[in-house]
mmCIF file of C-alpha atoms in Angstrom:
data_model
loop_
_atom_site.group_PDB
_atom_site.id
_atom_site.type_symbol
_atom_site.label_atom_id
_atom_site.label_comp_id
_atom_site.label_asym_id
_atom_site.label_seq_id
_atom_site.Cartn_x
_atom_site.Cartn_y
_atom_site.Cartn_z
ATOM 1 C CA UNK A 136 99.190 132.724 85.978
ATOM 2 C CA UNK A 137 99.021 130.063 83.326
ATOM 3 C CA UNK A 138 100.281 126.485 83.450
ATOM 4 C CA UNK A 139 102.185 125.391 80.402
ATOM 5 C CA UNK A 140 101.079 121.999 79.057
ATOM 6 C CA UNK A 141 103.802 120.068 77.263
ATOM 7 C CA UNK A 142 104.217 116.539 75.973
ATOM 8 C CA UNK A 143 105.086 114.264 78.913
ATOM 9 C CA UNK A 144 108.403 112.644 79.595
ATOM 10 C CA UNK A 145 108.380 108.864 79.609
ATOM 11 C CA UNK A 146 111.211 108.816 82.131
ATOM 12 C CA UNK A 147 109.158 110.864 84.627
ATOM 13 C CA UNK A 148 106.173 108.582 84.210
ATOM 14 C CA UNK A 149 108.421 105.604 84.747
ATOM 15 C CA UNK A 150 109.710 107.048 88.068
ATOM 16 C CA UNK A 151 106.166 107.535 89.267
ATOM 17 C CA UNK A 152 105.138 104.063 88.096
ATOM 18 C CA UNK A 153 108.078 102.476 89.886
ATOM 19 C CA UNK A 154 107.371 104.322 93.148
ATOM 20 C CA UNK A 155 103.707 103.403 92.916
ATOM 21 C CA UNK A 156 104.562 99.751 92.219
ATOM 22 C CA UNK A 157 106.978 99.678 95.225
ATOM 23 C CA UNK A 158 104.256 101.177 97.380
ATOM 24 C CA UNK A 159 101.803 98.502 96.200
ATOM 25 C CA UNK A 160 104.261 95.746 97.069
ATOM 26 C CA UNK A 161 104.848 97.251 100.521
ATOM 27 C CA UNK A 162 101.103 97.620 101.051
ATOM 28 C CA UNK A 163 100.324 94.044 100.010
ATOM 29 C CA UNK A 164 103.143 92.639 102.150
ATOM 30 C CA UNK A 165 101.916 94.681 105.140
ATOM 31 C CA UNK A 166 98.377 93.401 104.717
ATOM 32 C CA UNK A 167 99.251 89.764 104.026
ATOM 33 C CA UNK A 168 102.342 89.203 106.243
ATOM 34 C CA UNK A 169 101.619 91.841 108.842
ATOM 35 C CA UNK A 170 103.275 95.146 109.591
ATOM 36 C CA UNK A 171 106.782 94.646 108.245
ATOM 37 C CA UNK A 172 107.712 98.286 108.848
ATOM 38 C CA UNK A 173 106.790 100.157 112.013
ATOM 39 C CA UNK A 174 108.582 103.446 112.632
ATOM 40 C CA UNK A 175 108.426 105.554 115.785
ATOM 41 C CA UNK A 176 106.618 102.958 117.938
ATOM 42 C CA UNK A 177 103.550 102.947 115.708
ATOM 43 C CA UNK A 178 103.742 106.531 114.529
ATOM 44 C CA UNK A 179 104.212 105.372 110.940
ATOM 45 C CA UNK A 180 103.294 101.935 109.563
ATOM 46 C CA UNK A 181 104.190 100.022 106.406
ATOM 47 C CA UNK A 182 100.567 100.040 105.418
ATOM 48 C CA UNK A 183 100.304 103.852 105.530
ATOM 49 C CA UNK A 184 103.667 104.275 103.743
ATOM 50 C CA UNK A 185 102.513 101.833 101.045
ATOM 51 C CA UNK A 186 99.255 103.773 100.590
ATOM 52 C CA UNK A 187 101.207 107.024 100.342
ATOM 53 C CA UNK A 188 103.608 105.625 97.761
ATOM 54 C CA UNK A 189 100.761 104.256 95.607
ATOM 55 C CA UNK A 190 98.967 107.602 95.758
ATOM 56 C CA UNK A 191 102.197 109.473 95.001
ATOM 57 C CA UNK A 192 102.857 107.314 92.015
ATOM 58 C CA UNK A 193 99.300 107.532 90.691
ATOM 59 C CA UNK A 194 98.969 111.308 91.060
ATOM 60 C CA UNK A 195 102.425 111.830 89.528
ATOM 61 C CA UNK A 196 101.713 109.592 86.554
ATOM 62 C CA UNK A 197 98.322 111.208 85.957
ATOM 63 C CA UNK A 198 99.644 114.809 86.098
ATOM 64 C CA UNK A 199 102.678 113.939 83.991
ATOM 65 C CA UNK A 200 100.655 112.194 81.283
ATOM 66 C CA UNK A 201 98.312 115.157 81.174
ATOM 67 C CA UNK A 202 101.243 117.431 80.247
ATOM 68 C CA UNK A 203 101.915 119.239 83.532
ATOM 69 C CA UNK A 204 105.478 120.327 84.298
ATOM 70 C CA UNK A 205 107.600 117.816 86.227
ATOM 71 C CA UNK A 206 107.886 120.107 89.270
ATOM 72 C CA UNK A 207 104.058 120.367 89.481
ATOM 73 C CA UNK A 208 103.786 116.571 89.210
ATOM 74 C CA UNK A 209 106.386 116.031 91.989
ATOM 75 C CA UNK A 210 105.000 118.753 94.286
ATOM 76 C CA UNK A 211 101.407 117.699 93.820
ATOM 77 C CA UNK A 212 102.213 114.014 94.253
ATOM 78 C CA UNK A 213 104.195 114.715 97.419
ATOM 79 C CA UNK A 214 101.386 116.786 98.912
ATOM 80 C CA UNK A 215 98.594 114.356 98.063
ATOM 81 C CA UNK A 216 100.795 111.336 99.056
ATOM 82 C CA UNK A 217 101.511 112.979 102.432
ATOM 83 C CA UNK A 218 97.828 113.562 103.029
ATOM 84 C CA UNK A 219 97.143 109.925 102.148
ATOM 85 C CA UNK A 220 99.771 108.699 104.645
ATOM 86 C CA UNK A 221 98.316 110.881 107.418
ATOM 87 C CA UNK A 222 94.719 109.824 106.705
ATOM 88 C CA UNK A 223 95.735 106.150 106.468
ATOM 89 C CA UNK A 224 97.680 106.328 109.753
ATOM 90 C CA UNK A 225 94.742 107.961 111.532
ATOM 91 C CA UNK A 226 92.397 105.240 110.239
ATOM 92 C CA UNK A 227 94.835 102.531 111.344
ATOM 93 C CA UNK A 228 95.000 103.949 114.824
ATOM 94 C CA UNK A 229 91.205 104.256 114.995
ATOM 95 C CA UNK A 230 90.774 100.660 113.885
ATOM 96 C CA UNK A 231 93.401 99.339 116.293
ATOM 97 C CA UNK A 232 91.574 101.038 119.131
ATOM 98 C CA UNK A 233 88.281 99.212 118.327
ATOM 99 C CA UNK A 234 86.795 96.375 120.335
ATOM 100 C CA UNK A 235 89.201 93.803 118.815
ATOM 101 C CA UNK A 236 91.546 94.525 121.695
ATOM 102 C CA UNK A 237 88.871 94.874 124.326
ATOM 103 C CA UNK A 238 87.531 91.967 126.322
ATOM 104 C CA UNK A 239 83.815 91.454 125.666
ATOM 105 C CA UNK A 240 81.814 89.672 128.341
ATOM 106 C CA UNK A 241 79.159 87.476 126.699
ATOM 107 C CA UNK A 242 77.498 86.158 129.862
ATOM 108 C CA UNK A 243 73.720 86.630 129.462
ATOM 109 C CA UNK A 244 73.802 87.008 125.695
ATOM 110 C CA UNK A 245 71.216 84.925 123.852
ATOM 111 C CA UNK A 246 71.731 82.951 120.665
ATOM 112 C CA UNK A 247 70.776 79.846 118.726
ATOM 113 C CA UNK A 248 72.324 76.374 118.747
ATOM 114 C CA UNK A 249 73.699 75.764 115.271
ATOM 115 C CA UNK A 250 74.597 72.157 116.079
ATOM 116 C CA UNK A 251 73.654 69.720 118.797
ATOM 117 C CA UNK A 252 75.540 70.873 121.922
ATOM 118 C CA UNK A 253 77.034 68.392 124.366
ATOM 119 C CA UNK A 254 79.524 68.583 127.253
ATOM 120 C CA UNK A 255 82.358 68.415 124.736
ATOM 121 C CA UNK A 256 81.205 70.047 121.526
ATOM 122 C CA UNK A 257 78.789 72.337 119.737
ATOM 123 C CA UNK A 258 78.405 75.668 117.978
ATOM 124 C CA UNK A 259 76.204 78.656 118.613
ATOM 125 C CA UNK A 260 75.378 81.888 116.816
ATOM 126 C CA UNK A 261 75.077 84.667 119.327
ATOM 127 C CA UNK A 262 72.871 87.733 119.026
ATOM 128 C CA UNK A 263 75.561 90.204 120.161
ATOM 129 C CA UNK A 264 76.727 92.937 117.802
ATOM 130 C CA UNK A 265 80.367 91.879 118.351
ATOM 131 C CA UNK A 266 79.687 88.292 117.295
ATOM 132 C CA UNK A 267 79.975 87.977 113.551
ATOM 133 C CA UNK A 268 80.824 84.271 113.394
ATOM 134 C CA UNK A 269 79.728 81.071 115.087
ATOM 135 C CA UNK A 270 81.340 80.358 118.397
ATOM 136 C CA UNK A 271 82.363 77.003 119.929
ATOM 137 C CA UNK A 272 80.042 76.012 122.771
ATOM 138 C CA UNK A 273 79.418 73.315 125.349
ATOM 139 C CA UNK A 274 76.708 72.605 127.870
ATOM 140 C CA UNK A 275 76.163 70.524 131.002
ATOM 141 C CA UNK A 276 72.937 69.247 129.505
ATOM 142 C CA UNK A 277 72.323 68.144 125.901
ATOM 143 C CA UNK A 278 70.878 70.881 123.670
ATOM 144 C CA UNK A 279 69.424 70.187 120.212
ATOM 145 C CA UNK A 280 70.132 72.208 117.076
ATOM 146 C CA UNK A 281 67.821 75.218 116.704
ATOM 147 C CA UNK A 282 67.241 75.678 120.464
ATOM 148 C CA UNK A 283 67.473 79.224 121.902
ATOM 149 C CA UNK A 284 70.374 79.368 124.341
ATOM 150 C CA UNK A 285 71.894 81.838 126.780
ATOM 151 C CA UNK A 286 75.603 82.166 127.596
ATOM 152 C CA UNK A 287 76.325 81.096 131.200
ATOM 153 C CA UNK A 288 80.110 81.261 131.120
ATOM 154 C CA UNK A 289 82.536 82.930 128.706
ATOM 155 C CA UNK A 290 85.971 81.378 128.186
ATOM 156 C CA UNK A 291 88.596 82.549 125.682
ATOM 157 C CA UNK A 292 87.924 79.779 123.170
ATOM 158 C CA UNK A 293 84.339 78.806 123.883
ATOM 159 C CA UNK A 294 81.190 79.585 125.808
ATOM 160 C CA UNK A 295 79.156 77.410 128.149
ATOM 161 C CA UNK A 296 75.452 77.750 127.303
ATOM 162 C CA UNK A 297 72.200 76.527 128.646
ATOM 163 C CA UNK A 298 68.697 76.494 127.160
ATOM 164 C CA UNK A 299 67.061 79.933 127.227
ATOM 165 C CA UNK A 300 64.063 79.865 129.586
ATOM 166 C CA UNK A 301 62.308 83.242 129.530
ATOM 167 C CA UNK A 302 60.157 82.306 132.568
ATOM 168 C CA UNK A 303 63.107 81.451 134.795
#
């Protein structure tokens, strides 16, 4: 079986380009604004549909420009686009099930005072894997910048810390 290679149709390429561009717009809106399209109670998201449309358009344009028949371009694009949607949706589900939604207890975690810490203000950098940024902190006793600290109490917006005393 041989595949006939012919000059491509500009109309077919335009269709794929428009579908790909619409997918890119949907993808960007879903990433910037939030999920604007959510079908089947999370079964299909705007992000995954946007990815699928971008892949559909790209594969279709590539196959068409390379002289493949239109039916091969559409069938191949649909197949690869569908695979992209499924893979994207699986990744989205996996990411949404990560620790972002889980409550992490930081009591006992050590860190370093990044600013002077008082009863009303301060910042710490904690040594926990889940802590990528500085966290607001306060203490019953003054703590100077650079002091090793330990979390004594974890609240939603801040942590209460005290100086880390390895002997205690």
